[in-house]
Structure formats: structure tokens, C-alpha cells
Short mmCIF file of C-alpha atoms and ligand atoms in Angstrom, two decimals:
data_model
loop_
_atom_site.label_atom_id
_atom_site.label_comp_id
_atom_site.label_asym_id
_atom_site.label_seq_id
_atom_site.Cartn_x
_atom_site.Cartn_y
_atom_site.Cartn_z
CA UNK A 1 0.00 0.00 0.00
CA UNK A 2 1.19 3.48 -0.83
CA UNK A 3 -0.57 5.94 1.43
CA UNK A 4 -0.79 9.35 -0.24
CA UNK A 5 -3.66 11.03 1.56
CA UNK A 6 -1.87 12.79 4.41
CA UNK A 7 -4.18 15.81 4.23
CA UNK A 8 -7.00 13.49 5.31
CA UNK A 9 -4.99 11.96 8.14
CA UNK A 10 -1.53 10.58 8.82
CA UNK A 11 -0.19 7.43 10.47
CA UNK A 12 0.90 7.81 14.09
CA UNK A 13 4.68 8.03 14.23
CA UNK A 14 6.02 4.94 16.13
CA UNK A 15 7.96 7.23 18.52
CA UNK A 16 4.75 9.10 19.25
CA UNK A 17 2.87 5.88 19.95
CA UNK A 18 5.62 4.68 22.29
CA UNK A 19 5.51 7.96 24.20
CA UNK A 20 1.73 7.66 24.62
CA UNK A 21 1.45 4.06 25.79
CA UNK A 22 2.38 4.42 29.49
CA UNK A 23 -0.35 7.04 29.93
CA UNK A 24 -3.10 4.52 29.20
CA UNK A 25 -2.54 2.09 32.06
CA UNK A 26 0.60 3.01 34.05
CA UNK A 27 0.64 6.76 34.52
CA UNK A 28 -3.12 6.88 34.07
CA UNK A 29 -3.88 9.39 36.83
CA UNK A 30 -6.34 12.24 36.55
CA UNK A 31 -4.23 15.37 36.06
CA UNK A 32 -6.40 17.27 38.55
CA UNK A 33 -5.54 15.00 41.50
CA UNK A 34 -2.91 15.83 44.10
CA UNK A 35 -1.11 12.51 44.59
CA UNK A 36 1.96 11.39 42.66
CA UNK A 37 0.04 9.51 39.94
CA UNK A 38 -2.01 12.59 39.13
CA UNK A 39 1.03 14.85 39.29
CA UNK A 40 2.77 12.59 36.77
CA UNK A 41 -0.09 13.09 34.33
CA UNK A 42 -0.05 16.83 34.90
CA UNK A 43 3.71 17.02 34.34
CA UNK A 44 3.36 15.08 31.08
CA UNK A 45 0.58 17.40 29.95
CA UNK A 46 2.55 20.55 30.78
CA UNK A 47 5.54 19.13 28.93
CA UNK A 48 3.32 18.57 25.88
CA UNK A 49 2.03 22.14 26.17
CA UNK A 50 5.62 23.38 25.95
CA UNK A 51 6.28 21.18 22.89
CA UNK A 52 3.22 22.50 21.07
CA UNK A 53 4.01 26.11 22.02
CA UNK A 54 7.61 25.76 20.88
CA UNK A 55 6.61 24.55 17.41
CA UNK A 56 4.53 27.70 16.77
CA UNK A 57 6.56 30.28 18.70
CA UNK A 58 3.95 30.71 21.44
CA UNK A 59 4.07 30.69 25.27
CA UNK A 60 2.89 27.41 26.87
CA UNK A 61 0.13 29.24 28.75
CA UNK A 62 -1.32 30.34 25.40
CA UNK A 63 -2.04 26.71 24.38
CA UNK A 64 -5.41 25.09 25.19
CA UNK A 65 -5.94 21.40 24.44
CA UNK A 66 -9.09 20.41 22.55
CA UNK A 67 -10.52 17.34 20.82
CA UNK A 68 -9.11 18.37 17.42
CA UNK A 69 -9.16 20.86 14.60
CA UNK A 70 -12.94 21.06 14.34
CA UNK A 71 -13.37 21.90 18.00
CA UNK A 72 -10.51 24.41 17.92
CA UNK A 73 -12.13 26.22 14.97
CA UNK A 74 -15.54 26.25 16.68
CA UNK A 75 -14.06 27.39 19.98
CA UNK A 76 -12.13 30.23 18.35
CA UNK A 77 -14.92 31.55 16.14
CA UNK A 78 -17.93 31.13 18.42
CA UNK A 79 -15.81 32.08 21.42
CA UNK A 80 -14.73 35.41 19.94
CA UNK A 81 -18.03 36.48 18.42
CA UNK A 82 -20.03 35.60 21.49
CA UNK A 83 -17.61 37.57 23.68
CA UNK A 84 -17.74 40.58 21.33
CA UNK A 85 -21.42 40.50 20.33
CA UNK A 86 -21.98 43.92 21.85
CA UNK A 87 -19.19 45.39 19.76
CA UNK A 88 -20.33 44.21 16.33
CA UNK A 89 -21.84 41.37 14.32
CA UNK A 90 -19.64 40.98 11.25
CA UNK A 91 -17.22 38.14 10.46
CA UNK A 92 -14.85 37.95 7.49
CA UNK A 93 -13.72 34.57 6.16
CA UNK A 94 -12.83 33.00 2.80
CA UNK A 95 -14.82 30.84 0.41
CA UNK A 96 -12.31 27.98 0.63
CA UNK A 97 -12.24 27.33 4.37
CA UNK A 98 -12.59 23.84 5.82
CA UNK A 99 -16.19 22.93 6.76
CA UNK A 100 -15.21 23.33 10.44
CA UNK A 101 -14.99 27.07 9.73
CA UNK A 102 -17.55 27.44 6.91
CA UNK A 103 -20.35 25.56 8.66
CA UNK A 104 -19.66 27.43 11.90
CA UNK A 105 -20.01 30.70 10.00
CA UNK A 106 -23.23 29.50 8.34
CA UNK A 107 -24.61 28.58 11.74
CA UNK A 108 -23.70 32.03 13.07
CA UNK A 109 -25.51 33.66 10.12
CA UNK A 110 -28.67 31.95 11.33
CA UNK A 111 -27.95 33.39 14.78
CA UNK A 112 -27.96 36.89 13.30
CA UNK A 113 -24.29 37.51 12.49
CA UNK A 114 -23.26 38.80 9.06
CA UNK A 115 -20.52 36.91 7.24
CA UNK A 116 -18.41 37.96 4.26
CA UNK A 117 -17.00 34.99 2.31
CA UNK A 118 -14.04 36.42 0.42
CA UNK A 119 -13.45 35.10 -3.08
CA UNK A 120 -10.21 33.49 -4.12
CA UNK A 121 -8.95 33.72 -7.63
CA UNK A 122 -7.65 31.14 -10.08
CA UNK A 123 -4.56 30.62 -7.95
CA UNK A 124 -6.65 29.95 -4.81
CA UNK A 125 -5.32 32.91 -2.86
CA UNK A 126 -7.22 35.58 -0.90
CA UNK A 127 -6.36 39.20 -1.76
CA UNK A 128 -5.40 41.32 1.24
CA UNK A 129 -7.05 44.31 -0.46
CA UNK A 130 -10.34 42.36 -0.51
CA UNK A 131 -10.02 41.79 3.24
CA UNK A 132 -9.43 45.52 3.73
CA UNK A 133 -12.47 46.45 1.64
CA UNK A 134 -14.68 44.01 3.53
CA UNK A 135 -13.90 45.48 6.95
CA UNK A 136 -16.72 47.55 8.48
CA UNK A 137 -17.20 49.18 11.87
CA UNK A 138 -19.12 46.02 12.82
CA UNK A 139 -16.28 43.58 12.03
CA UNK A 140 -15.27 41.60 15.12
CA UNK A 141 -13.37 38.64 13.64
CA UNK A 142 -11.35 37.74 10.57
CA UNK A 143 -10.75 34.01 10.05
CA UNK A 144 -8.69 32.90 7.06
CA UNK A 145 -6.94 29.53 6.90
CA UNK A 146 -3.15 29.28 6.62
CA UNK A 147 -2.96 26.42 4.08
CA UNK A 148 -5.84 24.87 2.19
CA UNK A 149 -6.57 21.18 2.72
CA UNK A 150 -7.56 20.47 -0.89
CA UNK A 151 -5.29 22.52 -3.13
CA UNK A 152 -2.54 23.28 -0.60
CA UNK A 153 -2.40 27.00 -1.30
CA UNK A 154 -0.78 29.14 1.37
CA UNK A 155 -2.59 32.35 2.25
CA UNK A 156 -0.90 35.69 3.05
CA UNK A 157 -1.79 35.37 6.73
CA UNK A 158 0.98 37.63 8.05
CA UNK A 159 -0.35 40.51 5.91
CA UNK A 160 -3.96 39.80 6.82
CA UNK A 161 -2.94 39.60 10.48
CA UNK A 162 -1.07 42.92 10.30
CA UNK A 163 -4.16 44.55 8.78
CA UNK A 164 -6.42 43.04 11.44
CA UNK A 165 -4.14 44.27 14.20
CA UNK A 166 -4.00 47.78 12.74
CA UNK A 167 -7.82 47.84 12.72
CA UNK A 168 -8.14 46.30 16.19
CA UNK A 169 -9.92 43.17 14.92
CA UNK A 170 -9.17 39.66 16.18
CA UNK A 171 -7.57 37.34 13.63
CA UNK A 172 -7.94 33.55 13.70
CA UNK A 173 -6.27 31.10 11.34
CA UNK A 174 -6.96 27.42 10.81
CA UNK A 175 -3.39 26.12 10.58
CA UNK A 176 -4.30 22.43 10.72
CA UNK A 177 -2.65 21.68 7.39
CA UNK A 178 0.42 23.86 7.85
CA UNK A 179 1.59 23.19 11.42
CA UNK A 180 4.49 20.75 11.27
CA UNK A 181 4.73 21.05 7.46
CA UNK A 182 5.98 24.61 6.98
CA UNK A 183 7.20 27.26 9.44
CA UNK A 184 4.35 28.54 11.61
CA UNK A 185 5.09 31.36 14.03
CA UNK A 186 2.30 33.20 15.80
CA UNK A 187 4.39 36.37 16.15
CA UNK A 188 5.47 36.55 12.50
CA UNK A 189 1.93 35.70 11.39
CA UNK A 190 0.24 38.32 13.60
CA UNK A 191 -2.44 35.86 14.68
CA UNK A 192 -4.56 36.04 17.81
CA UNK A 193 -5.96 32.51 17.60
CA UNK A 194 -4.67 29.46 15.72
CA UNK A 195 -6.08 25.94 15.33
CA UNK A 196 -4.02 22.74 15.38
CA UNK A 197 -5.00 19.09 14.89
CA UNK A 198 -2.77 16.24 16.01
CA UNK A 199 -3.71 13.60 13.44
CA UNK A 200 -2.57 15.70 10.49
CA UNK A 201 1.00 15.74 11.84
CA UNK A 202 1.64 12.09 12.71
CA UNK A 203 -0.10 12.29 16.08
CA UNK A 204 -3.23 10.47 17.27
CA UNK A 205 -6.78 11.37 16.24
CA UNK A 206 -9.22 13.16 18.54
CA UNK A 207 -6.83 15.71 20.02
CA UNK A 208 -5.77 19.19 19.02
CA UNK A 209 -5.03 22.61 20.39
CA UNK A 210 -6.11 26.20 20.15
CA UNK A 211 -3.54 28.95 20.56
CA UNK A 212 -5.08 32.01 22.17
CA UNK A 213 -2.81 35.04 22.42
CA UNK A 214 -2.37 36.31 25.97
CA UNK A 215 -4.94 39.03 26.66
CA UNK A 216 -7.45 37.82 24.02
CA UNK A 217 -10.75 37.11 25.74
CA UNK A 218 -13.14 34.50 24.42
CA UNK A 219 -16.30 32.84 25.69
CA UNK A 220 -15.76 29.10 26.36
CA UNK A 221 -17.89 26.65 24.32
CA UNK A 222 -18.04 23.99 27.01
CA UNK A 223 -18.88 24.44 30.66
CA UNK A 224 -17.84 22.18 33.51
CA UNK A 225 -14.87 21.82 35.86
CA UNK A 226 -11.98 24.24 35.72
CA UNK A 227 -9.73 22.33 33.32
CA UNK A 228 -7.60 24.31 30.86
CA UNK A 229 -8.07 27.39 33.05
CA UNK A 230 -11.82 27.16 32.63
CA UNK A 231 -11.59 27.58 28.86
CA UNK A 232 -12.08 23.91 27.98
CA UNK A 233 -13.35 21.83 30.88
CA UNK A 234 -13.35 18.02 30.85
CA UNK A 235 -10.83 15.49 32.17
CA UNK A 236 -7.85 15.81 29.87
CA UNK A 237 -7.01 13.19 27.23
CA UNK A 238 -3.49 12.70 28.60
CA UNK A 239 -2.30 9.97 26.18
CA UNK A 240 -3.58 12.04 23.24
CA UNK A 241 -2.05 15.25 24.56
CA UNK A 242 1.29 13.51 25.14
CA UNK A 243 1.10 12.19 21.56
CA UNK A 244 0.35 15.63 20.15
CA UNK A 245 3.26 17.09 22.10
CA UNK A 246 5.69 14.44 20.89
CA UNK A 247 4.47 14.83 17.29
CA UNK A 248 5.13 18.58 17.56
CA UNK A 249 8.59 18.04 18.98
CA UNK A 250 9.49 15.64 16.15
CA UNK A 251 8.00 18.01 13.56
CA UNK A 252 10.03 20.92 14.93
CA UNK A 253 13.30 18.97 14.91
CA UNK A 254 12.80 17.75 11.35
CA UNK A 255 10.93 20.65 9.75
CA UNK A 256 13.57 21.82 7.26
CA UNK A 257 14.64 18.32 6.32
CA UNK A 258 11.07 17.09 5.82
CA UNK A 259 10.06 20.17 3.82
CA UNK A 260 12.94 19.63 1.47
CA UNK A 261 12.36 15.89 1.12
CA UNK A 262 8.59 15.96 0.69
CA UNK A 263 8.63 18.89 -1.72
CA UNK A 264 11.15 17.05 -3.89
CA UNK A 265 8.70 14.12 -4.07
CA UNK A 266 5.86 16.51 -4.89
CA UNK A 267 7.85 18.15 -7.67
CA UNK A 268 8.79 14.74 -9.07
CA UNK A 269 5.11 13.81 -9.08
CA UNK A 270 3.90 17.05 -10.68
CA UNK A 271 6.57 16.95 -13.35
CA UNK A 272 5.86 13.30 -14.13
CA UNK A 273 2.08 13.63 -14.29
CA UNK A 274 1.94 16.87 -16.27
CA UNK A 275 4.72 15.66 -18.56
CA UNK A 276 3.26 12.25 -19.35
CA UNK A 277 -0.49 12.80 -19.42
CA UNK A 278 -2.07 15.06 -22.01
CA UNK A 279 -4.71 17.50 -20.82
CA UNK A 280 -3.65 17.21 -17.20
CA UNK A 281 -3.41 20.34 -15.07
CA UNK A 282 -2.33 21.39 -11.59
CA UNK A 283 -5.03 23.05 -9.46
CA UNK A 284 -3.98 25.90 -7.17
CA UNK A 285 -0.91 28.10 -7.07
CA UNK A 286 2.19 26.58 -8.73
CA UNK A 287 4.57 27.55 -5.90
CA UNK A 288 2.64 29.04 -2.95
CA UNK A 289 1.49 25.59 -1.87
CA UNK A 290 2.21 23.04 0.83
CA UNK A 291 5.31 20.91 0.25
CA UNK A 292 3.15 17.77 0.32
CA UNK A 293 0.19 18.75 -1.87
CA UNK A 294 -0.46 18.11 -5.55
CA UNK A 295 -4.00 18.53 -6.87
CA UNK A 296 -4.54 17.55 -10.49
CA UNK A 297 -7.38 17.62 -12.92
CA UNK A 298 -7.69 15.45 -15.99
CA UNK A 299 -10.05 16.36 -18.80
CA UNK A 300 -12.71 13.72 -19.40
CA UNK A 301 -12.12 11.85 -16.14
CA UNK A 302 -14.41 11.23 -13.21
CA UNK A 303 -12.43 11.71 -9.98
CA UNK A 304 -14.23 8.99 -8.05
CA UNK A 305 -13.46 6.32 -10.67
CA UNK A 306 -9.85 7.44 -10.67
CA UNK A 307 -9.61 7.14 -6.88
CA UNK A 308 -11.18 3.67 -6.90
CA UNK A 309 -8.93 2.39 -9.67
CA UNK A 310 -5.86 3.78 -7.91
CA UNK A 311 -7.03 2.07 -4.73
CA UNK A 312 -7.08 -1.21 -6.65
CA UNK A 313 -3.41 -0.52 -7.45
CA UNK A 314 -2.61 0.08 -3.77
CA UNK A 315 -2.56 3.86 -3.90
CA UNK A 316 -4.65 5.88 -1.45
CA UNK A 317 -5.57 9.34 -2.72
CA UNK A 318 -8.66 11.58 -2.72
CA UNK A 319 -10.94 13.68 -4.81
CA UNK A 320 -11.63 16.96 -3.07
CA UNK A 321 -11.31 16.59 0.68
CA UNK A 322 -12.10 13.51 2.75
CA UNK A 323 -15.05 15.38 4.23
CA UNK A 324 -16.76 16.28 0.96
CA UNK A 325 -15.70 13.35 -1.19
CA UNK A 326 -18.64 11.23 -0.07
CA UNK A 327 -21.05 13.87 -1.30
CA UNK A 328 -21.96 14.31 -4.92
CA UNK A 329 -21.57 18.09 -5.02
CA UNK A 330 -18.32 19.30 -6.54
CA UNK A 331 -15.75 20.61 -4.08
CA UNK A 332 -16.48 24.19 -2.92
CA UNK A 333 -12.75 24.87 -3.12
CA UNK A 334 -12.40 23.80 -6.76
CA UNK A 335 -15.54 25.76 -7.67
CA UNK A 336 -14.10 28.82 -5.88
CA UNK A 337 -10.97 28.74 -8.06
CA UNK A 338 -13.26 28.91 -11.08
CA UNK A 339 -13.33 25.30 -12.30
CA UNK A 340 -16.31 24.07 -14.26
CA UNK A 341 -18.32 21.46 -12.40
CA UNK A 342 -17.18 18.71 -14.74
CA UNK A 343 -13.51 19.63 -14.18
CA UNK A 344 -13.98 19.83 -10.43
CA UNK A 345 -15.31 16.27 -10.59
CA UNK A 346 -12.22 15.24 -12.55
CA UNK A 347 -9.75 16.24 -9.86
CA UNK A 348 -7.36 14.17 -7.78
CA UNK A 349 -5.61 15.21 -4.57
CA UNK A 350 -2.36 13.55 -3.67
CA UNK A 351 -0.95 14.59 -0.31
CA UNK A 352 2.44 13.11 0.47
CA UNK A 353 4.18 12.20 3.69
CA UNK A 354 7.65 11.56 5.01
CA UNK A 355 7.29 7.79 4.62
CA UNK A 356 6.71 8.05 0.83
CA UNK A 357 9.72 7.37 -1.39
CA UNK A 358 10.84 8.40 -4.89
CA UNK A 359 10.01 4.81 -6.00
CA UNK A 360 6.44 5.30 -4.70
CA UNK A 361 6.21 8.40 -6.85
CA UNK A 362 7.44 6.62 -9.99
CA UNK A 363 4.93 3.85 -9.38
CA UNK A 364 2.16 6.42 -8.82
CA UNK A 365 2.93 8.36 -12.00
CA UNK A 366 2.76 5.15 -14.03
CA UNK A 367 -0.43 4.05 -12.29
CA UNK A 368 -2.16 7.40 -12.88
CA UNK A 369 -1.10 7.38 -16.51
CA UNK A 370 -2.47 3.87 -17.03
CA UNK A 371 -5.74 4.49 -15.19
CA UNK A 372 -6.38 7.84 -16.88
CA UNK A 373 -5.82 6.26 -20.28
CA UNK A 374 -8.18 3.38 -19.50
CA UNK A 375 -10.90 5.64 -18.12
CA UNK A 376 -10.63 7.97 -21.07
CA UNK A 377 -10.94 5.11 -23.52
CA UNK A 378 -14.34 4.35 -21.94
CA UNK A 379 -15.46 7.95 -21.45
CA UNK A 380 -18.02 9.65 -23.68
CA UNK A 381 -16.63 12.96 -22.37
CA UNK A 382 -13.17 12.35 -23.65
CA UNK A 383 -11.98 13.63 -26.95
CA UNK A 384 -8.22 13.58 -27.46
CA UNK A 385 -6.52 16.90 -28.21
CA UNK A 386 -9.77 18.74 -29.07
CA UNK A 387 -7.61 21.80 -29.85
CA UNK A 388 -6.59 20.11 -33.12
CA UNK A 389 -10.00 18.66 -33.93
C1 PLP B 401 -8.64 18.09 9.06
C2 PLP B 401 -8.91 19.55 9.13
C3 PLP B 401 -9.72 20.10 10.13
C4 PLP B 401 -10.44 19.25 11.13
O1 PLP B 401 -9.57 18.68 12.09
P1 PLP B 401 -10.09 17.41 12.94
O2 PLP B 401 -9.01 17.22 13.95
O3 PLP B 401 -10.20 16.28 11.99
O4 PLP B 401 -11.38 17.81 13.55
C5 PLP B 401 -9.89 21.47 10.16
N1 PLP B 401 -9.30 22.26 9.26
C6 PLP B 401 -8.51 21.78 8.28
C7 PLP B 401 -7.88 22.72 7.31
C8 PLP B 401 -8.30 20.41 8.17
O5 PLP B 401 -7.54 19.93 7.19
#
């Protein structure tokens, strides 16, 4: 099996798993208790908080553990707007956010908030001037993702953050796809809140974190005991938190090396696919993209058939995102970059990881070429080189 869907999830690094194991049944204490077993759990959790903070240039006390990226996004957005509802009712976001942000914004529209969904252009990138034009006296939050989960494009978050700060508006970014893959620094990026998910960076599923800049006040989503300084009550998932921390530490130590390695695989893949297959195209920005993302479209091909045939050849890849690929609607991200519906349906996302090899890429290029050719030979939509026809 060649796993090439790391934007959907990633395997737990063996070192991460090993670090987690004792916290299931040896050091299993409740971190709120006073005896040694509980203190052990607390120490492990505070160590993990430092590891997460270090990866993003934050202070440990600015990190709040959550159940994952979706909860972090909800906590940030609902938490800010509910705290500031007397100050204004306007939110600015982009059309290509993950559903964890988009659906939260749609819910808030029903609750009476106004939301601006900024367009992206053919390259999949938000214009800072559009953000500036969208700001009104009612704007209380700007939320624009760092890197897109489908097409991998990297947004100008530092510039958007600087603008938000100048205007006195809170800025949140969903950095689930970028943390551990490219440099993420909350100071350089001028962010007030930032979402992280463990399972996208070789940690376990069901755990994540929200960075909240010191001094930023939000309303908690969940009420209960005083855990996470009252911001996120509930007995902490210590094994998960330890795993997230370890994954962050490993990501930080290997960031440059992994970026270089994975982007070389990506470039090999892009060059091979575009070079060998006629009427194949890269979706998204050619260079401002994650080191591990390649999103292709092939004229005359149905993405789902492509994914299933690649699966039969032992290659795991996606159309659109894992979340929307079970639906029949075309991806909102591919539509936002101006693709026709039929082309959006003919897209394939390959998201690479550190365990992939150059041989995997060669195999994948050949497999895609073979499958595309076969599908086209059966497709009524396909007409070779129509330019010449
Ligand atoms: C995966 C993902 C999420 C959701 O994270 P979970 O931990 O799976 O809830 C949010 N945003 C982006 C950009 C993602 O890729």
C-alpha cells in the first residue's frame, strides 16, 4: 500500500505511539488530583504544552488542548463572536475554508451575524485588499486559513494579520494543514488565535489545540470543571495530549529536512504527471502551496473512478477533501478557483508524507497514466486533443 492522503490523516509516528502508551494504564492518573500519579499526568501534559508552544513560537500558557481541529475552529470563532457581540456582528472569512470554519459561519448567520465569504482567484489565494475592503465598523473577527486542505495554497496570513491588528480586529487562522509542514510562528503571522489538529502531523486522532494570544478574551464553548483554566473543561485526554506534544517536537526537529524531502517528491510527481499525461493540469498556485500537496485535474475523467482504480493498485488518494468526497456536489474549493463542475469532478488530490519514497512516486505516476488512459478510452466525455480537432 502506498498511502498518499496525508491531508485526510496521517499514520501515528512509532515514537509518538511509544511515548503515549504508558499514559493509558501506568501513569493513568487524573491530572487534577494531588497525589503522585495525578502529578505525573499533569507534568506530562505541561511538557506537551511546551512542545506545542515551541513549534509555533507561542508561550505554553497560550495553548489550550481540545478534541481536534474542528473543535478548535468552533471554539475560536464562536468564542470570539459571542464575547464581542456587543461590539459588532460581522465576520470575514474565505470561500475555501474547511467545513469546520464554513459551517460554523453559516450557523452564526442563522444566529444573526453577518458573514463575508471572500473570493479566491484562479490561484486559490485571498487578496489582502479584498479583506481591507470588507472590513466595516461592525467587524469583530477575521478568520482565514493558513494552508488549504484540498489545493494546498498558502494564504498571506501575516499581511492579513497585520491589517487586522491595525484595525483592532481579532484574527484567527486554521493552521491544521500547515503546522508541522511549513514554518508557523504566531508572532510573525500576527495571529490572535490558531487551530491545530494532532492527526494531520503524525499524532493520534481526537486531540488538538487552540492557541489564544495572551490578553485575548473568548467565551468558552463547554462548561464544567476548571480544566484548561476554565476555557475547555473536561478530564484531559493525557495519552492524546502527550502524543500531540511528541508529534510537535518531532515536527520541529525535522521541519527543514522534511520540507525539502517531501517537496522534492511533490515536484517529481507534478513533473511526471503533467509531462506524461495530455490535458492534465495542476489546481492551485504553482509555488505558494504546501510541500506535500499536488491537486490535479484530468479532462474527461471522473475523480471517483480514478480514486477507486488507484485504490485497486494500492494507492490511497482523494478527490476533493475527505469530508466532501462522499457527497456528490463538486468541491467548494475547486468551484471557488473557477473550475467548471465537470472539471472539479475530474480532480485528484495527492498529499504526500515523510514515509513516501521516490520509488512510490514513480509507481504512482505510471499508475495514474495507465488508469487515466483506461478511463478515457471508456469515457463519452473524452476527446483527445480537441484543440486540433
Ligand atoms: C482536518 C482539518 C480540520 C479538522 O480537524 P479534525 O481534527 O479532523 O477535527 C480542520 N481544518 C482543516 C484545514 C483540516 O484539514
